Amino acid sequence: MASAVVYKRSLNKYGEQVCGDNFQMTQREDSKIIVLSDGLGSGIKASILSILTTEIISTMLQKGVNISEVVKTVASTLPVCKVRGIAYSTFTIVQIYKNGTIKLVNYDNPESVIIKKGEIFRPSYTEENISGKKIKVSTFNLEAEDFIFIMSDGVVHAGLGNLMDFGWGIENIAAYLKRMHRRSRSVKYMVDSLIEVTNSYYGFKPGDDATLVGIKMTEKSGVIIFTGPPLDPKTDKYYVERFLKFDGKKVICGGTTGNIVSRISDKKVNINLDTPTHGGLPPYGEMEGVDLVTEGVLTLKRLNELLESCKNNMFEIDIDEEEANAAEKLFLILRACDEIKFLVGRKVNVFYHNPALPFDMSIRSNLIRDIAKNLEKLGKKVEIEYC
């Protein structure tokens, strides 16, 4: 099944504290929805308009409302500027279905750049007039390793009147992204490279907000995190076998949990004392058939702090994989996965928790709920199973 890795970078207009562009990503059972909106002008007013636009579109599409009704709602909510005669907010929508079908909807934003099998792909569009607004809609299929780049007009207009008469332009942007694609298949690298060039074309004083969202198609991937021993020791074998048979990445969080898996699978946990431990976290380890083994509550607490610091996507945090501590290693694994399952043991650790209190009030239980909530906000599908 198809999925995607999404990464966004923005430049604020020079002298502004906030960006007038807004990006939001939501998940439906059948698809991932990505929305980029560009508010008219810049600063606080533009930011509010673009946030309102992405919120309306994302919420309605997530609830299954068709695009015509969505656009009608946006049109009735955001009036046209009386002075310029143009909309207060423009937008691009990318809906990625599990079968690889892409629905691309554009209202007055620059044309998207699509790289399919290493070449620039130009899909055919139909134009629909909805509530007086000309909406361009295209439906096509992509596969793993294909890319879509959506942007605000601040990217296209970089260099306008300075280095170039008409700005950078979409054709030059497409050619640049194609060259970057030959160097690296990293969506982060491609977006970062283009945004840095955009900034330089503005003389490092952007004349407009500029946002680029890169979308890399991937195969759907999942991870299971086993943390905490099962309530009934008689069920240890059952849950360990389920954990090890999971089709995807596997992580153990907790020393006792690691010992249980090690005992039942007859596989040794190897803790590397030379692994990075900054932030006061214990070193992490490995086990045959398991991608990562970490300490429990402290690592999960730090993971949650990392997630809380992300506003739109998990690529906002730049982590050196070689220097990553246990929580950062886990963060990188979660970032690469679409679906995350927590297998949470209900046996409490008296070191962290008063045994007289119910499990629902335990530190681990609260942490997992907070982590799940933050992951869902970042577009991940999360399931929690207690054992």
Tab-separated table of C-alpha atoms in Angstrom:
chain	number	residue	atom	x	y	z
A	1	MET	CA	0.000	0.000	0.000
A	2	ALA	CA	1.151	3.504	-0.807
A	3	SER	CA	2.099	6.140	1.708
A	4	ALA	CA	4.314	9.213	1.812
A	5	VAL	CA	7.045	11.020	3.708
A	6	VAL	CA	6.273	14.747	3.930
A	7	TYR	CA	8.674	17.602	4.694
A	8	LYS	CA	8.022	21.360	4.765
A	9	ARG	CA	10.240	24.455	4.893
A	10	SER	CA	9.156	28.095	4.994
A	11	LEU	CA	10.775	31.504	4.754
A	12	ASN	CA	9.046	34.440	6.418
A	13	LYS	CA	8.855	37.699	4.508
A	14	TYR	CA	11.790	39.841	5.634
A	15	GLY	CA	10.905	41.730	8.810
A	16	GLU	CA	7.875	39.567	9.677
A	17	GLN	CA	7.724	37.401	12.789
A	18	VAL	CA	5.171	34.919	11.436
A	19	CYS	CA	4.645	33.212	8.099
A	20	GLY	CA	1.556	34.000	6.029
A	21	ASP	CA	1.576	30.462	4.594
A	22	ASN	CA	0.155	27.514	6.505
A	23	PHE	CA	0.506	23.764	6.071
A	24	GLN	CA	-1.547	20.973	7.603
A	25	MET	CA	-1.561	17.206	7.235
A	26	THR	CA	-4.364	14.903	8.358
A	27	GLN	CA	-5.078	11.198	8.058
A	28	ARG	CA	-8.213	9.428	6.910
A	29	GLU	CA	-8.819	5.686	6.901
A	30	ASP	CA	-8.359	5.578	3.120
A	31	SER	CA	-5.944	8.446	2.526
A	32	LYS	CA	-3.503	11.092	3.726
A	33	ILE	CA	-4.544	14.735	3.181
A	34	ILE	CA	-2.000	17.543	2.775
A	35	VAL	CA	-3.082	21.184	2.529
A	36	LEU	CA	-0.973	24.280	1.839
A	37	SER	CA	-2.578	27.718	2.024
A	38	ASP	CA	-1.152	31.148	1.211
A	39	GLY	CA	-2.847	34.073	2.960
A	40	LEU	CA	-3.051	37.372	1.093
A	41	GLY	CA	-0.176	39.677	2.001
A	42	SER	CA	2.070	38.796	4.907
A	43	GLY	CA	2.309	38.935	8.678
A	44	ILE	CA	-0.367	38.188	11.272
A	45	LYS	CA	-3.381	38.840	9.026
A	46	ALA	CA	-2.093	36.548	6.278
A	47	SER	CA	-1.203	33.906	8.845
A	48	ILE	CA	-4.704	33.926	10.363
A	49	LEU	CA	-6.330	33.665	6.918
A	50	SER	CA	-4.116	30.777	5.818
A	51	ILE	CA	-4.594	28.919	9.120
A	52	LEU	CA	-8.365	29.313	8.835
A	53	THR	CA	-8.260	28.005	5.258
A	54	THR	CA	-6.197	24.912	6.052
A	55	GLU	CA	-8.313	24.164	9.135
A	56	ILE	CA	-11.584	24.325	7.182
A	57	ILE	CA	-10.282	22.238	4.281
A	58	SER	CA	-8.529	19.613	6.410
A	59	THR	CA	-11.445	19.168	8.811
A	60	MET	CA	-14.090	18.886	6.092
A	61	LEU	CA	-12.080	16.523	3.879
A	62	GLN	CA	-11.244	14.355	6.874
A	63	LYS	CA	-14.975	13.998	7.522
A	64	GLY	CA	-15.573	12.917	3.912
A	65	VAL	CA	-17.122	16.135	2.542
A	66	ASN	CA	-16.660	16.437	-1.242
A	67	ILE	CA	-14.341	19.082	-2.665
A	68	SER	CA	-17.182	21.202	-4.113
A	69	GLU	CA	-18.743	21.679	-0.683
A	70	VAL	CA	-15.322	22.346	0.842
A	71	VAL	CA	-14.564	25.103	-1.666
A	72	LYS	CA	-18.035	26.612	-1.222
A	73	THR	CA	-17.452	26.784	2.529
A	74	VAL	CA	-14.026	28.394	2.091
A	75	ALA	CA	-15.450	30.846	-0.468
A	76	SER	CA	-18.277	31.900	1.838
A	77	THR	CA	-15.939	32.195	4.829
A	78	LEU	CA	-13.125	34.141	3.161
A	79	PRO	CA	-14.319	37.115	1.076
A	80	VAL	CA	-12.525	38.610	-1.916
A	81	CYS	CA	-10.250	41.603	-1.314
A	82	LYS	CA	-12.159	44.713	-2.455
A	83	VAL	CA	-9.003	46.573	-3.468
A	84	ARG	CA	-7.220	43.860	-5.473
A	85	GLY	CA	-10.243	41.788	-6.466
A	86	ILE	CA	-8.478	38.552	-5.496
A	87	ALA	CA	-9.096	35.903	-2.862
A	88	TYR	CA	-7.810	36.398	0.643
A	89	SER	CA	-6.313	32.918	0.609
A	90	THR	CA	-5.168	30.436	-2.037
A	91	PHE	CA	-4.590	26.730	-1.520
A	92	THR	CA	-3.281	23.418	-2.824
A	93	ILE	CA	-4.636	20.048	-1.683
A	94	VAL	CA	-2.907	16.705	-2.168
A	95	GLN	CA	-4.883	13.595	-1.244
A	96	ILE	CA	-2.862	10.361	-1.305
A	97	TYR	CA	-4.913	7.172	-1.380
A	98	LYS	CA	-3.623	3.804	-0.227
A	99	ASN	CA	-3.681	2.394	-3.780
A	100	GLY	CA	-1.301	5.113	-5.023
A	101	THR	CA	-3.977	7.338	-6.566
A	102	ILE	CA	-3.271	11.046	-6.111
A	103	LYS	CA	-5.907	13.770	-6.190
A	104	LEU	CA	-4.379	17.205	-6.679
A	105	VAL	CA	-6.535	20.313	-6.233
A	106	ASN	CA	-5.211	23.826	-6.832
A	107	TYR	CA	-6.736	27.239	-6.361
A	108	ASP	CA	-4.441	30.078	-7.492
A	109	ASN	CA	-1.246	28.585	-6.046
A	110	PRO	CA	1.725	27.878	-8.352
A	111	GLU	CA	1.721	24.705	-10.415
A	112	SER	CA	3.006	21.656	-8.544
A	113	VAL	CA	6.195	19.890	-9.610
A	114	ILE	CA	5.867	16.117	-9.966
A	115	ILE	CA	8.795	13.763	-10.514
A	116	LYS	CA	7.703	10.336	-11.745
A	117	LYS	CA	10.296	7.650	-12.477
A	118	GLY	CA	12.981	10.351	-12.406
A	119	GLU	CA	11.320	12.619	-14.990
A	120	ILE	CA	9.111	15.693	-14.717
A	121	PHE	CA	5.496	14.564	-15.022
A	122	ARG	CA	2.768	16.975	-16.112
A	123	PRO	CA	-0.711	15.630	-15.365
A	124	SER	CA	-3.810	16.784	-17.201
A	125	TYR	CA	-6.168	19.044	-15.252
A	126	THR	CA	-9.877	19.698	-15.399
A	127	GLU	CA	-11.085	23.150	-14.431
A	128	GLU	CA	-14.173	23.482	-12.257
A	129	ASN	CA	-15.981	26.711	-11.444
A	130	ILE	CA	-17.109	26.463	-7.837
A	131	SER	CA	-18.711	29.505	-6.206
A	132	GLY	CA	-17.037	31.734	-8.786
A	133	LYS	CA	-13.589	30.269	-8.155
A	134	LYS	CA	-11.657	28.390	-10.844
A	135	ILE	CA	-10.405	25.192	-9.238
A	136	LYS	CA	-7.937	22.947	-11.088
A	137	VAL	CA	-8.285	19.236	-10.324
A	138	SER	CA	-6.112	16.336	-11.447
A	139	THR	CA	-6.126	12.625	-10.634
A	140	PHE	CA	-3.175	10.346	-11.414
A	141	ASN	CA	-1.126	7.489	-9.983
A	142	LEU	CA	2.333	7.499	-8.417
A	143	GLU	CA	4.575	4.779	-7.046
A	144	ALA	CA	7.234	4.523	-4.341
A	145	GLU	CA	10.191	6.890	-4.971
A	146	ASP	CA	8.053	9.368	-6.948
A	147	PHE	CA	7.766	12.958	-5.662
A	148	ILE	CA	5.299	15.855	-5.507
A	149	PHE	CA	6.333	19.398	-4.592
A	150	ILE	CA	3.706	22.030	-3.772
A	151	MET	CA	4.576	25.641	-3.033
A	152	SER	CA	3.392	29.167	-2.372
A	153	ASP	CA	4.089	31.920	-4.902
A	154	GLY	CA	6.922	33.311	-2.782
A	155	VAL	CA	9.081	30.462	-4.087
A	156	VAL	CA	8.245	31.107	-7.749
A	157	HIS	CA	8.780	34.887	-7.468
A	158	ALA	CA	12.223	34.692	-5.843
A	159	GLY	CA	14.641	36.974	-7.685
A	160	LEU	CA	11.846	39.078	-9.221
A	161	GLY	CA	13.198	42.456	-10.324
A	162	ASN	CA	16.591	41.636	-8.864
A	163	LEU	CA	18.339	38.705	-10.505
A	164	MET	CA	15.521	37.908	-12.947
A	165	ASP	CA	12.840	39.967	-14.661
A	166	PHE	CA	10.019	37.571	-13.823
A	167	GLY	CA	11.379	35.662	-10.851
A	168	TRP	CA	12.715	32.130	-10.634
A	169	GLY	CA	9.678	30.613	-12.353
A	170	ILE	CA	8.138	27.155	-12.155
A	171	GLU	CA	10.094	25.740	-15.119
A	172	ASN	CA	13.434	26.615	-13.543
A	173	ILE	CA	12.240	25.247	-10.205
A	174	ALA	CA	11.236	21.961	-11.846
A	175	ALA	CA	14.618	21.684	-13.576
A	176	TYR	CA	16.426	22.372	-10.297
A	177	LEU	CA	14.423	19.725	-8.421
A	178	LYS	CA	15.144	17.209	-11.162
A	179	ARG	CA	18.886	17.882	-10.762
A	180	MET	CA	18.596	17.486	-6.983
A	181	HIS	CA	16.717	14.218	-7.524
A	182	ARG	CA	19.732	12.834	-9.390
A	183	ARG	CA	21.950	13.635	-6.390
A	184	SER	CA	19.705	12.378	-3.611
A	185	ARG	CA	16.350	10.677	-3.049
A	186	SER	CA	15.990	12.440	0.307
A	187	VAL	CA	12.923	14.690	0.311
A	188	LYS	CA	14.487	16.725	3.128
A	189	TYR	CA	17.648	17.326	1.097
A	190	MET	CA	15.674	18.385	-1.976
A	191	VAL	CA	13.405	20.793	-0.078
A	192	ASP	CA	16.253	22.269	1.979
A	193	SER	CA	18.364	22.805	-1.154
A	194	LEU	CA	15.607	24.593	-3.035
A	195	ILE	CA	14.619	26.796	-0.093
A	196	GLU	CA	18.253	27.841	0.417
A	197	VAL	CA	18.474	28.870	-3.250
A	198	THR	CA	15.147	30.700	-2.946
A	199	ASN	CA	16.497	32.645	0.024
A	200	SER	CA	19.687	33.528	-1.866
A	201	TYR	CA	17.670	34.790	-4.871
A	202	TYR	CA	15.945	37.180	-2.465
A	203	GLY	CA	19.352	38.363	-1.263
A	204	PHE	CA	18.504	36.682	2.079
A	205	LYS	CA	15.723	39.243	2.577
A	206	PRO	CA	12.613	37.474	1.231
A	207	GLY	CA	10.100	39.805	-0.382
A	208	ASP	CA	7.279	37.382	0.360
A	209	ASP	CA	6.526	34.330	2.471
A	210	ALA	CA	7.859	31.258	0.670
A	211	THR	CA	6.864	27.679	1.504
A	212	LEU	CA	7.804	24.416	-0.175
A	213	VAL	CA	6.255	21.068	0.765
A	214	GLY	CA	7.988	17.942	-0.506
A	215	ILE	CA	6.105	14.650	-0.678
A	216	LYS	CA	7.973	11.413	-1.322
A	217	MET	CA	5.899	8.348	-2.129
A	218	THR	CA	6.798	5.240	-0.129
A	219	GLU	CA	5.435	1.826	0.698
A	220	LYS	CA	3.328	1.810	3.854
A	221	SER	CA	5.388	0.877	6.900
A	222	GLY	CA	4.627	0.161	10.531
A	223	VAL	CA	6.313	-0.267	13.908
A	224	ILE	CA	5.334	-2.000	17.146
A	225	ILE	CA	6.618	-0.785	20.521
A	226	PHE	CA	6.450	-3.247	23.416
A	227	THR	CA	6.711	-1.456	26.746
A	228	GLY	CA	6.014	-2.806	30.210
A	229	PRO	CA	5.483	-6.420	31.324
A	230	PRO	CA	2.046	-8.022	30.837
A	231	LEU	CA	-0.211	-8.044	33.893
A	232	ASP	CA	-0.349	-11.851	34.019
A	233	PRO	CA	3.088	-13.529	33.661
A	234	LYS	CA	1.313	-16.566	32.174
A	235	THR	CA	0.590	-14.483	29.058
A	236	ASP	CA	4.222	-13.403	28.542
A	237	LYS	CA	4.867	-16.042	25.872
A	238	TYR	CA	1.708	-15.163	23.933
A	239	TYR	CA	2.510	-11.438	23.752
A	240	VAL	CA	6.209	-11.936	23.008
A	241	GLU	CA	5.368	-14.216	20.080
A	242	ARG	CA	2.877	-11.671	18.742
A	243	PHE	CA	5.464	-8.933	19.096
A	244	LEU	CA	8.148	-10.885	17.236
A	245	LYS	CA	5.748	-11.901	14.431
A	246	PHE	CA	4.741	-8.297	13.743
A	247	ASP	CA	5.294	-7.340	10.089
A	248	GLY	CA	7.371	-4.178	10.485
A	249	LYS	CA	9.935	-2.587	12.766
A	250	LYS	CA	10.097	-3.714	16.388
A	251	VAL	CA	11.118	-1.694	19.455
A	252	ILE	CA	11.359	-2.662	23.130
A	253	CYS	CA	11.129	0.119	25.735
A	254	GLY	CA	11.941	-1.074	29.234
A	255	GLY	CA	14.510	-3.275	30.926
A	256	THR	CA	11.986	-5.738	32.355
A	257	THR	CA	10.221	-5.983	28.996
A	258	GLY	CA	13.553	-6.641	27.306
A	259	ASN	CA	14.355	-9.396	29.795
A	260	ILE	CA	10.977	-11.057	29.166
A	261	VAL	CA	11.458	-11.023	25.382
A	262	SER	CA	15.038	-12.257	25.797
A	263	ARG	CA	13.999	-15.130	28.071
A	264	ILE	CA	11.168	-16.372	25.878
A	265	SER	CA	12.923	-15.919	22.524
A	266	ASP	CA	16.293	-17.102	23.842
A	267	LYS	CA	17.876	-14.019	22.237
A	268	LYS	CA	20.340	-11.891	24.156
A	269	VAL	CA	19.935	-8.133	24.651
A	270	ASN	CA	23.222	-6.429	23.784
A	271	ILE	CA	23.580	-2.992	25.386
A	272	ASN	CA	26.305	-0.891	23.801
A	273	LEU	CA	27.729	1.331	26.546
A	274	ASP	CA	29.394	3.510	23.903
A	275	THR	CA	26.083	4.724	22.449
A	276	PRO	CA	25.268	8.437	22.950
A	277	THR	CA	23.667	9.155	26.340
A	278	HIS	CA	23.244	12.948	26.219
A	279	GLY	CA	20.140	14.217	27.955
A	280	GLY	CA	20.767	11.843	30.838
A	281	LEU	CA	19.314	8.831	29.016
A	282	PRO	CA	20.721	5.316	29.473
A	283	PRO	CA	22.440	3.711	26.453
A	284	TYR	CA	20.350	1.723	23.986
A	285	GLY	CA	20.923	-1.783	22.707
A	286	GLU	CA	19.879	-4.342	20.159
A	287	MET	CA	18.571	-7.879	19.915
A	288	GLU	CA	18.342	-10.255	16.987
A	289	GLY	CA	15.015	-9.617	15.250
A	290	VAL	CA	14.427	-6.339	17.120
A	291	ASP	CA	15.379	-2.920	15.726
A	292	LEU	CA	15.915	-1.065	19.010
A	293	VAL	CA	15.994	-1.819	22.749
A	294	THR	CA	15.839	1.102	25.198
A	295	GLU	CA	15.135	1.928	28.828
A	296	GLY	CA	11.460	2.628	29.498
A	297	VAL	CA	9.918	5.670	31.175
A	298	LEU	CA	12.823	8.137	30.867
A	299	THR	CA	13.219	7.393	27.150
A	300	LEU	CA	9.482	7.665	26.500
A	301	LYS	CA	9.339	10.955	28.416
A	302	ARG	CA	12.114	12.431	26.270
A	303	LEU	CA	10.446	11.079	23.115
A	304	ASN	CA	7.248	12.876	24.064
A	305	GLU	CA	9.164	16.131	24.560
A	306	LEU	CA	10.613	15.787	21.052
A	307	LEU	CA	7.149	15.188	19.598
A	308	GLU	CA	5.671	18.162	21.462
A	309	SER	CA	8.310	20.425	19.914
A	310	CYS	CA	7.072	19.543	16.394
A	311	LYS	CA	4.381	21.849	15.038
A	312	ASN	CA	3.601	20.341	11.631
A	313	ASN	CA	5.861	17.394	10.909
A	314	MET	CA	8.631	15.334	12.445
A	315	PHE	CA	11.245	16.615	10.003
A	316	GLU	CA	11.302	19.926	11.870
A	317	ILE	CA	13.855	18.322	14.197
A	318	ASP	CA	17.243	17.720	12.620
A	319	ILE	CA	18.839	14.646	14.220
A	320	ASP	CA	22.257	13.217	13.415
A	321	GLU	CA	21.620	9.464	13.378
A	322	GLU	CA	25.193	8.698	14.410
A	323	GLU	CA	24.923	10.974	17.465
A	324	ALA	CA	21.332	10.123	18.408
A	325	ASN	CA	20.519	9.006	21.947
A	326	ALA	CA	17.872	6.365	22.727
A	327	ALA	CA	14.872	8.727	22.454
A	328	GLU	CA	16.192	10.275	19.240
A	329	LYS	CA	16.765	6.816	17.734
A	330	LEU	CA	13.166	5.930	18.555
A	331	PHE	CA	11.994	9.271	17.131
A	332	LEU	CA	13.754	8.498	13.819
A	333	ILE	CA	12.090	5.078	13.621
A	334	LEU	CA	8.641	6.578	14.269
A	335	ARG	CA	9.267	9.321	11.716
A	336	ALA	CA	9.827	6.733	8.984
A	337	CYS	CA	6.622	4.802	9.778
A	338	ASP	CA	2.966	5.511	9.001
A	339	GLU	CA	1.298	3.179	11.470
A	340	ILE	CA	2.438	2.812	15.075
A	341	LYS	CA	1.213	0.176	17.495
A	342	PHE	CA	1.915	0.257	21.229
A	343	LEU	CA	1.744	-3.000	23.152
A	344	VAL	CA	1.559	-1.750	26.738
A	345	GLY	CA	1.979	-4.058	29.723
A	346	ARG	CA	-0.261	-3.244	32.693
A	347	LYS	CA	2.021	-4.556	35.412
A	348	VAL	CA	3.233	-1.460	37.271
A	349	ASN	CA	6.791	-0.684	38.290
A	350	VAL	CA	6.660	0.318	41.968
A	351	PHE	CA	9.790	2.431	41.435
A	352	TYR	CA	7.740	4.875	39.332
A	353	HIS	CA	4.201	4.203	40.526
A	354	ASN	CA	2.245	3.771	43.745
A	355	PRO	CA	0.829	0.222	43.471
A	356	ALA	CA	-2.284	1.340	45.358
A	357	LEU	CA	-3.275	3.518	42.378
A	358	PRO	CA	-4.949	2.077	39.235
A	359	PHE	CA	-2.854	1.447	36.116
A	360	ASP	CA	-4.661	4.237	34.231
A	361	MET	CA	-2.945	6.700	36.582
A	362	SER	CA	0.532	5.255	36.049
A	363	ILE	CA	3.327	7.294	34.486
A	364	ARG	CA	3.717	4.827	31.615
A	365	SER	CA	0.004	4.833	30.791
A	366	ASN	CA	-0.182	8.643	30.766
A	367	LEU	CA	2.996	8.922	28.718
A	368	ILE	CA	1.749	6.516	26.055
A	369	ARG	CA	-1.541	8.407	25.764
A	370	ASP	CA	0.314	11.720	25.376
A	371	ILE	CA	2.718	10.242	22.830
A	372	ALA	CA	-0.168	8.759	20.832
A	373	LYS	CA	-2.003	12.095	20.818
A	374	ASN	CA	1.096	13.949	19.602
A	375	LEU	CA	1.808	11.359	16.908
A	376	GLU	CA	-1.754	11.604	15.606
A	377	LYS	CA	-1.431	15.389	15.381
A	378	LEU	CA	1.623	14.787	13.194
A	379	GLY	CA	-0.338	12.578	10.809
A	380	LYS	CA	0.475	9.139	12.205
A	381	LYS	CA	-2.048	6.357	12.697
A	382	VAL	CA	-1.716	5.025	16.256
A	383	GLU	CA	-3.133	1.980	18.019
A	384	ILE	CA	-2.711	1.141	21.717
A	385	GLU	CA	-3.255	-2.377	23.035
A	386	TYR	CA	-2.958	-3.128	26.740
A	387	CYS	CA	-1.818	-6.517	27.945
